[in-house]
Coordinates of C-alpha atoms in Angstrom, one line a residue:
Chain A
X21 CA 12.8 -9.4 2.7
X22 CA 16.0 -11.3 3.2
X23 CA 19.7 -10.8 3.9
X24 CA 21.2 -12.8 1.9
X25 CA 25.6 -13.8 2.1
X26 CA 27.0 -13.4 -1.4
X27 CA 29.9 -15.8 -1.7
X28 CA 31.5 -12.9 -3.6
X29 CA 30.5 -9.8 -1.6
X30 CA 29.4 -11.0 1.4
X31 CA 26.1 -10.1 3.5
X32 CA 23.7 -7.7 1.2
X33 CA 20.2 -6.7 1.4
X34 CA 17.8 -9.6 -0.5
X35 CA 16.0 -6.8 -3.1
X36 CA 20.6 -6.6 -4.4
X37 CA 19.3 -10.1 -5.7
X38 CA 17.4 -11.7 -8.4
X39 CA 15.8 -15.4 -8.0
X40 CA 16.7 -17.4 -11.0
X41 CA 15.1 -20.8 -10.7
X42 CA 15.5 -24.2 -9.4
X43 CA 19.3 -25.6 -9.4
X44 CA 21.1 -28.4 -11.0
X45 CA 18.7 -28.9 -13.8
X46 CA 20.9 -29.4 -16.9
X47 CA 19.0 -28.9 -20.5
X48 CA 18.4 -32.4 -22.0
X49 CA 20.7 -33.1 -25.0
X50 CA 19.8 -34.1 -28.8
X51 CA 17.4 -31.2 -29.4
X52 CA 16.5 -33.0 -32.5
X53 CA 15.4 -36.4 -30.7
X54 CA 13.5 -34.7 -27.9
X55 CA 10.0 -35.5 -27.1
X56 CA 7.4 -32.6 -27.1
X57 CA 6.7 -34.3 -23.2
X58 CA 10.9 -34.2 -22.4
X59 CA 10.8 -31.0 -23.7
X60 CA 8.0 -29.4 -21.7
X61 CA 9.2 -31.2 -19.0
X62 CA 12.8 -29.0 -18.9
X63 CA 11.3 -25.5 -20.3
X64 CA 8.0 -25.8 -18.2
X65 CA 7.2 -28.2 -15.4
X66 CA 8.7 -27.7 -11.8
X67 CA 8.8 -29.4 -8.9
X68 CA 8.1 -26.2 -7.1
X69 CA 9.4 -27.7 -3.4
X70 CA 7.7 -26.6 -0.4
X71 CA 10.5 -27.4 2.0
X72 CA 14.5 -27.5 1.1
X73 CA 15.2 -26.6 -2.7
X74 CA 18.4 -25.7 -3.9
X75 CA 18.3 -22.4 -6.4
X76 CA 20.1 -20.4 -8.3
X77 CA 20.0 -16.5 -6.9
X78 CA 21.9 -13.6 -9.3
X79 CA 23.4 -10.2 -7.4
X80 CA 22.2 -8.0 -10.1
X81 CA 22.3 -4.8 -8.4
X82 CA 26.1 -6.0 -7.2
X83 CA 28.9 -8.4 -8.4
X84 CA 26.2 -9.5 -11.0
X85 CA 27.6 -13.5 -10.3
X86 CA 25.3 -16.5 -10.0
X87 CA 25.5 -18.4 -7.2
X88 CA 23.2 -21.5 -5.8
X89 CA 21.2 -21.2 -2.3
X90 CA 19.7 -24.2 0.2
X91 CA 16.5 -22.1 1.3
X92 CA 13.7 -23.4 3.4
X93 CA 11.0 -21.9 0.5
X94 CA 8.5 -22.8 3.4
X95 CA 10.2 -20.3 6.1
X96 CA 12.9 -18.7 4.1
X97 CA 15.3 -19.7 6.2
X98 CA 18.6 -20.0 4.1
X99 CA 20.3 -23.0 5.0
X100 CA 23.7 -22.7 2.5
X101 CA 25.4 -20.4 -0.3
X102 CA 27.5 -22.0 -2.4
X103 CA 29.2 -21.2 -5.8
X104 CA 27.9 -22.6 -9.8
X105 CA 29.1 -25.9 -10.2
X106 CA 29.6 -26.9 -6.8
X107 CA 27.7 -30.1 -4.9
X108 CA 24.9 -28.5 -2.5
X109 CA 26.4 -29.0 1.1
X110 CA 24.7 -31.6 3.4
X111 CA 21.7 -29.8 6.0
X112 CA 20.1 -30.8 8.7
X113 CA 16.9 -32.5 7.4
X114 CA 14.0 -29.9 8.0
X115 CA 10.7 -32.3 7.8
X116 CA 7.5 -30.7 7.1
X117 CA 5.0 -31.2 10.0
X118 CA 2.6 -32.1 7.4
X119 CA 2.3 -31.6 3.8
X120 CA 1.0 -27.6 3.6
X121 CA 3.6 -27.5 6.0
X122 CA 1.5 -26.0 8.9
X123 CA 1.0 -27.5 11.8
X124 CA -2.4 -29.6 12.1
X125 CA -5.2 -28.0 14.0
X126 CA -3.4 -24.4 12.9
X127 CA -5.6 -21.6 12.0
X128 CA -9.3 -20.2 13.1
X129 CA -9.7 -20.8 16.9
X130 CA -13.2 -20.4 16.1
X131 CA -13.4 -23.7 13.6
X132 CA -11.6 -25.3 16.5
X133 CA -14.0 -25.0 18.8
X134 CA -17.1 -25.4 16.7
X135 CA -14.9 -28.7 15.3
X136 CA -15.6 -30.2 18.9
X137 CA -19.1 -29.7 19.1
X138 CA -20.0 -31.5 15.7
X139 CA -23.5 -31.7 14.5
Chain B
X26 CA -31.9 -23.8 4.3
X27 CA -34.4 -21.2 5.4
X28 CA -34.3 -18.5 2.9
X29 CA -33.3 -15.2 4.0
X30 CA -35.7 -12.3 3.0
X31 CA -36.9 -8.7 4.5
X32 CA -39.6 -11.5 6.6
X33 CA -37.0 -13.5 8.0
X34 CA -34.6 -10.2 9.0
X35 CA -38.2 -8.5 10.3
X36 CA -39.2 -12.1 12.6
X37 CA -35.7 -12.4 13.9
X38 CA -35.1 -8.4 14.5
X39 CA -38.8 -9.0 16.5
X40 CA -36.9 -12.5 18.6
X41 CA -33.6 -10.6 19.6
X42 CA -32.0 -12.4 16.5
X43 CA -32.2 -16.0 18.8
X44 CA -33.7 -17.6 15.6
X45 CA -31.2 -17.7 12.9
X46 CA -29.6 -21.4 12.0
X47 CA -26.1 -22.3 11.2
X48 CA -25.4 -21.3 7.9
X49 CA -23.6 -25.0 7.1
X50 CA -23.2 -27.7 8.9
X51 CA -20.2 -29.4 10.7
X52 CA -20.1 -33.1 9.2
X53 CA -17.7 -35.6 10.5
X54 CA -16.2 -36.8 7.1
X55 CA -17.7 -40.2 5.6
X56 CA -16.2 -43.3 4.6
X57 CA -16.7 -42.7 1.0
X58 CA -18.2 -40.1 -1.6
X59 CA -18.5 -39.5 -5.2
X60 CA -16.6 -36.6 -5.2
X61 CA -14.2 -35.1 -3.0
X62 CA -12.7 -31.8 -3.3
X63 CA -9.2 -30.3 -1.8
X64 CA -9.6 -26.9 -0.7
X65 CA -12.6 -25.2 0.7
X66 CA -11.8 -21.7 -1.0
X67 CA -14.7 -19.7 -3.1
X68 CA -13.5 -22.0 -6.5
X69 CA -13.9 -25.6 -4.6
X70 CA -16.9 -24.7 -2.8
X71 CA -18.5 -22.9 -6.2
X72 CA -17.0 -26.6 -7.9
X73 CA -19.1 -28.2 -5.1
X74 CA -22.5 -26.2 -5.5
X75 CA -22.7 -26.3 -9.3
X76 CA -21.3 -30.3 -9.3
X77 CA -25.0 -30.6 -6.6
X78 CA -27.1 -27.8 -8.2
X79 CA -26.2 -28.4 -12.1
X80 CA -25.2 -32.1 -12.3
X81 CA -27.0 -33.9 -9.6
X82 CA -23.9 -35.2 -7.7
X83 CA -24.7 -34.2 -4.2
X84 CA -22.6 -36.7 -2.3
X85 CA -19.5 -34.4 -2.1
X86 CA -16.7 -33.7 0.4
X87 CA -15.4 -30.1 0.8
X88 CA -11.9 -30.4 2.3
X89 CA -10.2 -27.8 3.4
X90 CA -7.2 -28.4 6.0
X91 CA -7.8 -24.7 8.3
X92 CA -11.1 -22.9 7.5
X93 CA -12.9 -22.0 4.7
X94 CA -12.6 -19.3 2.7
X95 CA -9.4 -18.8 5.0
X96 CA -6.7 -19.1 2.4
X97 CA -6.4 -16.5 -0.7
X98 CA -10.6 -16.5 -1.0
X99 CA -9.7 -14.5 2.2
X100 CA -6.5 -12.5 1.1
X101 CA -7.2 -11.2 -2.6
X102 CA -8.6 -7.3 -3.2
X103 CA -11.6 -8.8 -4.7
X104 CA -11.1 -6.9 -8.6
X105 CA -14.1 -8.5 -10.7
X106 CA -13.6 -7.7 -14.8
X107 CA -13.3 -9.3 -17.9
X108 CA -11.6 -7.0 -20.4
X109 CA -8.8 -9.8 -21.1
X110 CA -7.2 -9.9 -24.3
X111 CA -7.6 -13.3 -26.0
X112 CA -10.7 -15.3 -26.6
X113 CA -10.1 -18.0 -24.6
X114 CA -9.7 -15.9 -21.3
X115 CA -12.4 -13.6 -22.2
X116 CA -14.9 -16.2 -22.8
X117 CA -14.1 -18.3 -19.0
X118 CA -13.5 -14.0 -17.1
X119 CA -16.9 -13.4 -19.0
X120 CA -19.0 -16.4 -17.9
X121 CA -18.1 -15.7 -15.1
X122 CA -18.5 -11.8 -14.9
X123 CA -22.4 -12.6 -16.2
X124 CA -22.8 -15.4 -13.3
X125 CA -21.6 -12.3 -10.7
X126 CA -24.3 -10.3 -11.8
X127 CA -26.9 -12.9 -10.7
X128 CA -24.8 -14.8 -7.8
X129 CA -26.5 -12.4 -4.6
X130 CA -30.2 -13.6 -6.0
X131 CA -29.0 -17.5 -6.8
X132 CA -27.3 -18.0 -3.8
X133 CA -29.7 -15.9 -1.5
X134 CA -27.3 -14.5 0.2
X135 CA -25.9 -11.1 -0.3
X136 CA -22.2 -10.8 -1.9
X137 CA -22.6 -7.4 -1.9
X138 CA -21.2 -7.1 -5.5
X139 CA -20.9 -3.8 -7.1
X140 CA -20.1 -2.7 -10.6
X141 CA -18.5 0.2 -9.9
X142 CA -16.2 0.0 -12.9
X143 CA -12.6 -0.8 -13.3
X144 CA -10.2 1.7 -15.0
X145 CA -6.8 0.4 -16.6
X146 CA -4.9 3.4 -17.4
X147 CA -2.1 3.9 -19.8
X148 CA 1.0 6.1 -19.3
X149 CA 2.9 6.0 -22.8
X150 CA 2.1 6.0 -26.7
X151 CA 2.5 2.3 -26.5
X152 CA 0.7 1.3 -23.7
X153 CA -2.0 3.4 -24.7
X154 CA -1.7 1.8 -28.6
X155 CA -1.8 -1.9 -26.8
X156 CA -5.0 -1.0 -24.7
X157 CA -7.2 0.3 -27.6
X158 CA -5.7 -2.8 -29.3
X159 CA -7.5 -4.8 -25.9
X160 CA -10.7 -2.7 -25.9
X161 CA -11.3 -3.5 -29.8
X162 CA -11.0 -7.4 -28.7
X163 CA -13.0 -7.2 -25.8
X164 CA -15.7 -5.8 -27.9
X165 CA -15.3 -8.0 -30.3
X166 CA -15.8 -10.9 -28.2
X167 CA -19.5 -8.8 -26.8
X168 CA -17.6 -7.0 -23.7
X169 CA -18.0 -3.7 -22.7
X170 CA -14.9 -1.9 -23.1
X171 CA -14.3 1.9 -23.8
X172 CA -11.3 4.4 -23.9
X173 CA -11.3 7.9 -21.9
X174 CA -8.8 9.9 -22.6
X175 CA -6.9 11.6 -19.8
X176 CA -10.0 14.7 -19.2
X177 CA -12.5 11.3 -19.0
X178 CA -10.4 9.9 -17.1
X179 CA -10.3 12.7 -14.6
X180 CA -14.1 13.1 -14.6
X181 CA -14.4 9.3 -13.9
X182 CA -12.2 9.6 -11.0
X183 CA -11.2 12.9 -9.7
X184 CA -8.1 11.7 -8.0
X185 CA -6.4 10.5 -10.2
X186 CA -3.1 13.0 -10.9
X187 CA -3.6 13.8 -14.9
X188 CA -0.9 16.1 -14.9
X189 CA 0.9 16.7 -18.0
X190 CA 4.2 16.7 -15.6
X191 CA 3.9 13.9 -13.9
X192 CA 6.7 11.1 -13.7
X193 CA 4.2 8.8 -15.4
X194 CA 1.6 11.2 -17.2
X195 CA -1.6 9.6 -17.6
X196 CA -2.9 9.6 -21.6
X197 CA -6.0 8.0 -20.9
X198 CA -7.1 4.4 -20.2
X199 CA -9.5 1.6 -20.7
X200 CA -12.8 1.3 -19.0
X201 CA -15.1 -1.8 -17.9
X202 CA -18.1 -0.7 -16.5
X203 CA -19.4 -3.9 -15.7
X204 CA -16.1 -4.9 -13.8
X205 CA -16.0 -3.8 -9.8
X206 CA -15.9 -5.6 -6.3
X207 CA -17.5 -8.1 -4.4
X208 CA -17.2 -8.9 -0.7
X209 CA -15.0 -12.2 -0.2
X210 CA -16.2 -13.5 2.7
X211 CA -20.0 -13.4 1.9
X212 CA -19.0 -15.5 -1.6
X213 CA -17.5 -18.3 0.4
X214 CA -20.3 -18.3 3.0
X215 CA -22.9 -18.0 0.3
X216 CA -21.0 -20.9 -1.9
X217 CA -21.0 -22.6 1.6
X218 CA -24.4 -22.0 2.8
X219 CA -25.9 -23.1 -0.9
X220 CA -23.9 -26.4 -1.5
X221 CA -24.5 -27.4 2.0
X222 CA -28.1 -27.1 1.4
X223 CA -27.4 -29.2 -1.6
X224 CA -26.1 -32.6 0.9
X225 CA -22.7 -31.0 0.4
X226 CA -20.2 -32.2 3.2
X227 CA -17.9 -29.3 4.1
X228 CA -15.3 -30.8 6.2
X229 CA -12.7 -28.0 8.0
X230 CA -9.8 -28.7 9.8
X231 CA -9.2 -31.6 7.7
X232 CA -6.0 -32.3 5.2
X233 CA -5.3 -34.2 2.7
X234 CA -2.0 -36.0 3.4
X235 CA -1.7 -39.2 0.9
X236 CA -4.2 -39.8 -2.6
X237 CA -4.3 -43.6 -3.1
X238 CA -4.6 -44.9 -6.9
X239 CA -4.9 -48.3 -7.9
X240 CA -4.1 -49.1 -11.6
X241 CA -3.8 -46.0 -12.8
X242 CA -6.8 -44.3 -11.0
X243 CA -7.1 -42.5 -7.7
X244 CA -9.2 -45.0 -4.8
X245 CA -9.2 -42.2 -2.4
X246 CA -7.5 -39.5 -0.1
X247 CA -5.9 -40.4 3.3
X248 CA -6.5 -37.2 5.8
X249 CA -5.8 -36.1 9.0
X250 CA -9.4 -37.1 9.8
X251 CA -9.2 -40.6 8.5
X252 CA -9.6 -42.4 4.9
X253 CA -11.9 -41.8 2.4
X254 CA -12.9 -43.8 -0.9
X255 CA -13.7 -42.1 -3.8
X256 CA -13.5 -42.3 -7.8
X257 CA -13.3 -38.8 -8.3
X258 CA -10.6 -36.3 -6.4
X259 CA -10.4 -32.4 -7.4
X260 CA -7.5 -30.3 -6.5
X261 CA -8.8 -26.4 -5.7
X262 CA -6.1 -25.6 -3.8
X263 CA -4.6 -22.1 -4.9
X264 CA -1.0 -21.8 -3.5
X265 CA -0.7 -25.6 -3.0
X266 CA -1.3 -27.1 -6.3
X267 CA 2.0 -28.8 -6.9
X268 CA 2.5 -29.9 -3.6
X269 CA -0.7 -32.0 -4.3
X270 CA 0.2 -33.3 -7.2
X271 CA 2.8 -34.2 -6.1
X272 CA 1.3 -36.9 -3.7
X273 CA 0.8 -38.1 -7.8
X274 CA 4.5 -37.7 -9.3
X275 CA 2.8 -34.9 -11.4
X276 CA 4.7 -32.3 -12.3
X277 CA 2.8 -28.8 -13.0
X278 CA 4.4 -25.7 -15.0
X279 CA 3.6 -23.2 -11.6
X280 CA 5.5 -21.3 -9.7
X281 CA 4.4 -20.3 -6.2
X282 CA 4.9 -16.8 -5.0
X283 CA 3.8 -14.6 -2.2
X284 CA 1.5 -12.0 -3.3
X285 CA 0.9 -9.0 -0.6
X286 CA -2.2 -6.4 -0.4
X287 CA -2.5 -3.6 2.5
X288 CA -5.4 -1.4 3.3
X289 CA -5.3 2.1 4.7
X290 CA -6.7 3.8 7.8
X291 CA -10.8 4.3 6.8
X292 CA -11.4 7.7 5.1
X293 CA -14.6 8.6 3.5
X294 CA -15.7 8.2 0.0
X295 CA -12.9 9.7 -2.5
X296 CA -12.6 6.9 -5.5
X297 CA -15.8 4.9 -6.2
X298 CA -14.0 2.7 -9.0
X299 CA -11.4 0.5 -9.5
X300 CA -7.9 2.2 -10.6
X301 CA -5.6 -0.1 -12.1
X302 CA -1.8 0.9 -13.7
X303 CA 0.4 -2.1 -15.4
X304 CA 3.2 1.1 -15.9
X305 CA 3.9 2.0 -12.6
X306 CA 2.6 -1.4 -11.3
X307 CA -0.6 -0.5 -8.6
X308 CA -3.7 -1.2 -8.2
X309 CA -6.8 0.3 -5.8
X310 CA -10.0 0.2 -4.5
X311 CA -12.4 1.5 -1.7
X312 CA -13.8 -0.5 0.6
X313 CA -17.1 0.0 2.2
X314 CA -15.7 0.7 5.5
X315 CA -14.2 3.4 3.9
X316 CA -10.5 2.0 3.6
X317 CA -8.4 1.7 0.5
X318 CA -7.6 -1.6 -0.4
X319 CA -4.1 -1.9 -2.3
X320 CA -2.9 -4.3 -4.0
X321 CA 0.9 -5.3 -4.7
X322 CA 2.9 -7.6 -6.7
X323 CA 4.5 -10.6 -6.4
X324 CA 8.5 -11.2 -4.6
X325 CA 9.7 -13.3 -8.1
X326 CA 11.6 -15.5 -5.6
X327 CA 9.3 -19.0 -5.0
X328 CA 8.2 -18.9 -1.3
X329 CA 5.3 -20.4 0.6
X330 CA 5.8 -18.5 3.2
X331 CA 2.8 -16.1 3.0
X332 CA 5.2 -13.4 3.6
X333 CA 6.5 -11.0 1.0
X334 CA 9.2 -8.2 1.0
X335 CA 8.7 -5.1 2.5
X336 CA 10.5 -3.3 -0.9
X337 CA 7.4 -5.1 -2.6
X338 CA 5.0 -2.9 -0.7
X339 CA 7.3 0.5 -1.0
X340 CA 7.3 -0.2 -4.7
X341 CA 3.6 -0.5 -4.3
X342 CA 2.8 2.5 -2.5
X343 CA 5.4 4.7 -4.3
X344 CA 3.0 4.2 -7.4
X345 CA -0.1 4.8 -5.2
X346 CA 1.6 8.5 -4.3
X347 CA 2.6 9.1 -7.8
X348 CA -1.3 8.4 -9.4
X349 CA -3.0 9.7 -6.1
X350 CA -1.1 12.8 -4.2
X351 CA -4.0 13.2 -1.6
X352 CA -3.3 9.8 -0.3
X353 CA 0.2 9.9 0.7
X354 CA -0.3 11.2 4.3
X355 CA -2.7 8.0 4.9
X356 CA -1.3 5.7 7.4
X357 CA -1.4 1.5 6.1
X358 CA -3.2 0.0 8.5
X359 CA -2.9 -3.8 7.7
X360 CA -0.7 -6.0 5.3
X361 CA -0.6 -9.3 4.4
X362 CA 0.2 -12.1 2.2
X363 CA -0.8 -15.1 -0.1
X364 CA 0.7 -17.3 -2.1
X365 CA 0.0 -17.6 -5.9
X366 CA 0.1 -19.9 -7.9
X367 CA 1.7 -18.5 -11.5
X368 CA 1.9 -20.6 -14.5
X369 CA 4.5 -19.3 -17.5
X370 CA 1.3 -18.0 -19.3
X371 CA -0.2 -16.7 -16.8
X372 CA -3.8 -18.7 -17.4
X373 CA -4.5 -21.1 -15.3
X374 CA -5.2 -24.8 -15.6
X375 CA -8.4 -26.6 -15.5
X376 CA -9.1 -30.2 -16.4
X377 CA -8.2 -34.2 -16.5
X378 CA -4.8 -35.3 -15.9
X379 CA -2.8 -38.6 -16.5
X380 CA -4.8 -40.4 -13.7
X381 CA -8.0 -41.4 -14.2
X382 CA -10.1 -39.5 -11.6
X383 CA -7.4 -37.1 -10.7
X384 CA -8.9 -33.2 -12.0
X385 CA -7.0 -30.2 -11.2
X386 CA -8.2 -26.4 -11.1
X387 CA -5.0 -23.9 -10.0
X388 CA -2.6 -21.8 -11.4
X389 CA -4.7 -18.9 -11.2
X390 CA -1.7 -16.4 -10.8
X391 CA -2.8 -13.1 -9.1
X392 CA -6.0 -13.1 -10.5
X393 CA -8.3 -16.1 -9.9
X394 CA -10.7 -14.1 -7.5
X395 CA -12.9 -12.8 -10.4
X396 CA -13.2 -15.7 -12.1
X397 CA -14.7 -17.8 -9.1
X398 CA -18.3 -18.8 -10.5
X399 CA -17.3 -19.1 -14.2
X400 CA -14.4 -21.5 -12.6
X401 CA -16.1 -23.7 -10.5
X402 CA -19.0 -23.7 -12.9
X403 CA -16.9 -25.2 -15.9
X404 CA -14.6 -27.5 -13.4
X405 CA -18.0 -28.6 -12.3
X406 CA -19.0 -29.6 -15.8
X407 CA -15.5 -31.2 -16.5
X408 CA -15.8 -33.6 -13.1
X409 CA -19.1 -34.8 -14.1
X410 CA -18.5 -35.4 -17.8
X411 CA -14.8 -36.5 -17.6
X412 CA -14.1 -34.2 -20.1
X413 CA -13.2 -30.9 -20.4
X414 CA -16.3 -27.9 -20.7
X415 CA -15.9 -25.9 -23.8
X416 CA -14.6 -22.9 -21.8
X417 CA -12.1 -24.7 -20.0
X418 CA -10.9 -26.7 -22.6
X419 CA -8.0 -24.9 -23.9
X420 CA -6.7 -24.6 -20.2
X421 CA -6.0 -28.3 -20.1
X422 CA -2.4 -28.9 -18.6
X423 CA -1.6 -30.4 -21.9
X424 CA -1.3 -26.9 -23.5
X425 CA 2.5 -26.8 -22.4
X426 CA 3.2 -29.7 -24.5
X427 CA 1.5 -28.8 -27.4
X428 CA 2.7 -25.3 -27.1
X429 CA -1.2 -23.7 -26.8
X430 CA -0.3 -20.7 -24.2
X431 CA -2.8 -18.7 -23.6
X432 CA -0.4 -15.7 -23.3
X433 CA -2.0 -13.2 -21.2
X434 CA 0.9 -12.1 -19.4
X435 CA 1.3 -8.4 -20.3
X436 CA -1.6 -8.8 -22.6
X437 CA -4.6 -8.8 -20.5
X438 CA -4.6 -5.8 -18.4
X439 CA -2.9 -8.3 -15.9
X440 CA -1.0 -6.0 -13.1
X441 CA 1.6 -8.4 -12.0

C-alpha cells in the first residue's frame, strides 16, 4: 500500500487513489485514416515498463484531480508528482540489475547449491 | 526415469529410502537446441513435455532464471474448472480439465488432484439470471454445470451463511463438479520429472537477457549462462511477458498486476469444495493440511513488485467473514504475492508473432493455473506446426487488431 503526495492535498493514504494508466500518450488523430494496427496500438498495446514509468493516478476518494507520478513499477518507490500537462521532472536513472529486475543468482538457496554440483 | 509404484515405495521403505534418484537432472545449458523455452513454470515445462512426448522434439531448453515452479506455478490457489462462458475458452479450460483427470497416471507422479467441486454463487436477481445464462452454455458446449438454489447450496457446503438477512444474501449458485484442486508443486515436479526423461534440458538459475534475430527471425537467446542458438524461442513467462518482448520491440495488450493469496492457521475439515463469489469478490478452499487457502484480487495499479496492498487483503477477508461467520476468529497465517499478467479481455494469448520463431504463451490474468495441460498441450502443437492449434487459435495476439475479444471478463465466473 502506498502513501502517495497529492499535488493538491498533500500526503494521503494510496487506496484515496485510483491508477489510470501510462502518461503522455496522446490519441492519434484522423480517426477516419487510422490503421486497424495504429489503432490497436493506442486503445490496446502497452509498454508495461518494469522500471521508471510515468502515469497518470486520480484522488477519487479526495480532490477527484488527475495528476501524473514517476514510480519505480519494479519497487514502488515514487520518484515525482507532478500536475496534467506538465514535462516529467528529470530522476536519477534507476538501472535494472538485470531484465526481471532481480538480482542474478536470487531465489532458492537450494538450486544454488545443487547449481554447483552439476551432473 | 524409474517409475514410481507401491514396489518402488515398498524396496526403498525396506533401504532407509537411500535408493531414490534425482527427479531431473541439472544440465549445464548447450550451445544450441531446437527449442528453447523462457520460464520454467508448470505451462513451459507442460510446453516442453508435450513438444518431447507428442511431437518428437526432445532437444529442448527449459529456462527459468530462479527455480522452477518458483514463480506464480508456486503462488496461485490452485482452482481447476471449466464452466467459462464462451466457446473459445470453454473448449482450451475443458481440454485441459479432461487432461487433469488423467495427468497423476500419465505423468506417474501424484498431483494429488481432487474434484471436489467448485461453487460460484450468486447474490442478486441478476447475477443469479447471468449464471443460469453460464450454466446453459457450459452445457451446451458438453460441461457439467448445475444450479442449487440457496437450501442446495447450504447442503453442499454447510458454511456457507444463507441467511435471508445477510449483507449479500445468497440465492443460489452454479456448480462444477468436475472443477477442484491440485497440488502445485507436485505439477511442476511431475511436468519436470517427465520432460526430463524425455532429453528435456531444464536449466535453473539461468536468464534470458538479449534474443538475437537475423532477418526477421530469432538466431538465439543470450543468458546469464552464456549464448544459445536456436530457431525456435517460446515465451512462458507469466508476469514478465512484455518485458520479453520487449527484447523484440513487441508491444503486448497486458497489464501486469500483483495478485495476493493468504492461508489461515490449519483447522480441520469444514468446506470440502471450492467457494467462489464475483459479488462480494472472494474466493476459498481447504488445503490438505487443514488450512484455508484465500484468494484476493488484484491492486489495479501496474506493479512488479510481488507486493500488493494490505486494503486488498481486508477487502478480501471482509467478504470471507460476510459468506463464512465461523471463520472470522481464524488467525492468517501467510500472505503473499504474484504478479499477473491481464490482457483487456481477460483471455490470454497463445501463438506466432511478427518474428519468425518468436511464439508467445502469457496473459493468463488471475487464472492460468487451471488451464496448465490444455495450455502447454496446444502451445506445444503451435511450436511444432508453426501454426496455431485449433484451440488456441482465436487467442492469437492478432485478435486486438481485428477486434476478436474473447470477453470473459465478468462473463466467465472470473473473480477478479
Amino acid at each position: 500500500m502506498f502513501e502517495i503526495e497529492c499535488p493538491y492535498c498533500g500526503r494521503r493514504d494510496g487506496s484515496e487513489f485510483s491508477y489510470a494508466g501510462e502518461a503522455h500518450i496522446s490519441r492519434p488523430s484522423g480517426d477516419e485514416e487510422i490503421s486497424d494496427e495504429a489503432w490497436a496500438g493506442f486503445v490496446f498495446m502497452c509498454r508495461n515498463i518494469k522500471g521508471v514509468q510515468a502515469e497518470r493516478w486520480v484522488h477519487s476518494a479526495g480532490c477527484r484531480r488527475f495528476f501524473n507520478m514517476l514510480r519505480n513499477t519494479a519497487t514502488d518507490q515514487i520518484l515525482a508528482v507532478y500536475k496534467m500537462g506538465e514535462e516529467p521532472p528529470e530522476v536519477e536513472k534507476q538501472p535494472l540489475p538485470s531484465p526481471s529486475g532481480e538480482s542474478l543468482g536470487s531465489g532458492n538457496d537450494a538450486v544454488q547449491v545443487m547449481g554447483k554440483g552439476e551432473t | 526415469m524409474s517409475r514410481y509404484s507401491i514396489f518402488s515405495l515398498l524396496r526403498e521403505g525396506l533401504n532407509g529410502q537411500r535408493g531414490w534418484g534425482r527427479a531431473w537432472r541439472q544440465p549445464k545449458p548447450e550451445d544450441a537446441y531446437d527449442v528453447v523455452i523462457i520460464g520454467g513454470g508448470a505451462h513451459g515445462l507442460a510446453t516442453a513435455y508435450y513438444l518431447a512426448k507428442e511431437h518428437g522434439i526432445s532437444n529442448i531448453a527449459v529456462l527459468e532464471k530462479g527455480w522452477i515452479g518458483g514463480g506464480n506455478s508456486g503462488r496461485n490457489t490452485t482452482i481447476i474448472r471449466s464452466n467459462y462462458l464462451y466457446d473459445e475458452s470453454a473448449a482450451i479450460y475443458e481440454h485441459a480439465l479432461k487432461k487433469w483427470e488423467t495427468l497423476s497416471r500419465e505423468l506417474d507422479f501424484n498431483i494429488m488432484m481432487s474434484h471436489r467441486g467448485v461453487l460460484n454463487l450468486a447474490h442478486d436477481e441478476a447475477e443469479a439470471r447471468q449464471i443460469k445464462r453460464r450454466i446453459e452454455a457450459n452445457r451446451l458446449n458438453g460441461i457439467d454445470s448445475e444450479w442449487l438454489d440457496a437450501r442446495q447450496v447450504k447442503e453442499f457446503c454447510p458454511p456457507v451463511n444463507v441467511s435471508p438477512s445477510a449483507r449479500y444474501p445468497v440465492l443460489g449458485g452454479s456448480l462444477q463438479r468436475r472443477g477442484g484442486v491440485n497440488r502445485h508443486d507436485a505439477v511442476v515436479w511431475g511436468f519436470a520429472r517427465a520432460a526430463d526423461a524425455l532429453g528435456v534440458d531444464i536449466i535453473q538459475q539461468c536468464e534470458v537477457i538479449a534474443i538475437k534475430t537475423r532477418g526477421g527471425a530469432v538466431t538465439g537467446v543470450e543468458t546469464t549462462r552464456g549464448s544459445i542458438k536456436t530457431p525456435k524461442i517460446a515465451s512462458v513467462v507469466a508476469g514478465h511477458s512484455s518485458v520479453i518482448a520487449s527484447m523484440l520491440d513487441i508491444r503486448l495488450p497486458i497489464q501486469s498486476h500483483p495478485l495476493q493469496a493468504l492461508v489461515s492457521e490449519p483447522v480441520k475439515p469444514a468446506i470440502d469444495c471450492v467457494v467462489m463469489s464475483n459479488a462480494v469478490h472472494a474466493y476459498i478452499s481447504q488445503s490438505d493440511k487443514g488450512e484455508l487457502v484465500i484468494g484476493a484480487g488484484i491492486d489495479h495499479h501496474l506493479g512488479y513488485s510481488q507486493r500488493g496492498g494490505l486494503n486488498v487483503i481486508e477487502h478480501a477477508l471482509a467478504a470471507i467473514v460476510e459468506l463464512f461467520p465461523s471463520f472470522s476468529r481464524l488467525r492468517m497465517m501467510r500472505q503473499w504475492g504474484g504478479i499477473v499478467d491481464v490482457c483487456p479481455d481477460a483471455s490470454p494469448i497463445i501463438g506466432k508473432t511478427r518474428v519468425k520463431g518468436f511464439f508467445i504463451n502469457g496473459g493468463w490474468g488471475t487464472g492460468g493455473w487451471k488451464a496448465t495441460p490444455g495450455s502447454g498441450h496446444v502451445f506445444a502443437h503451435t511450436i511444432a506446426h508453426d501454426e496455431p492449434h485449433p484451440i488456441a487459435a482465436p487467442f492469437a495476439l492478432e485478435r486486438f487488431t481485428a477486434g476478436a475479444l474473447v470477453a470473459e471478463h465478468g462473463a466467465a465466473a472470473v473473480a477478479h
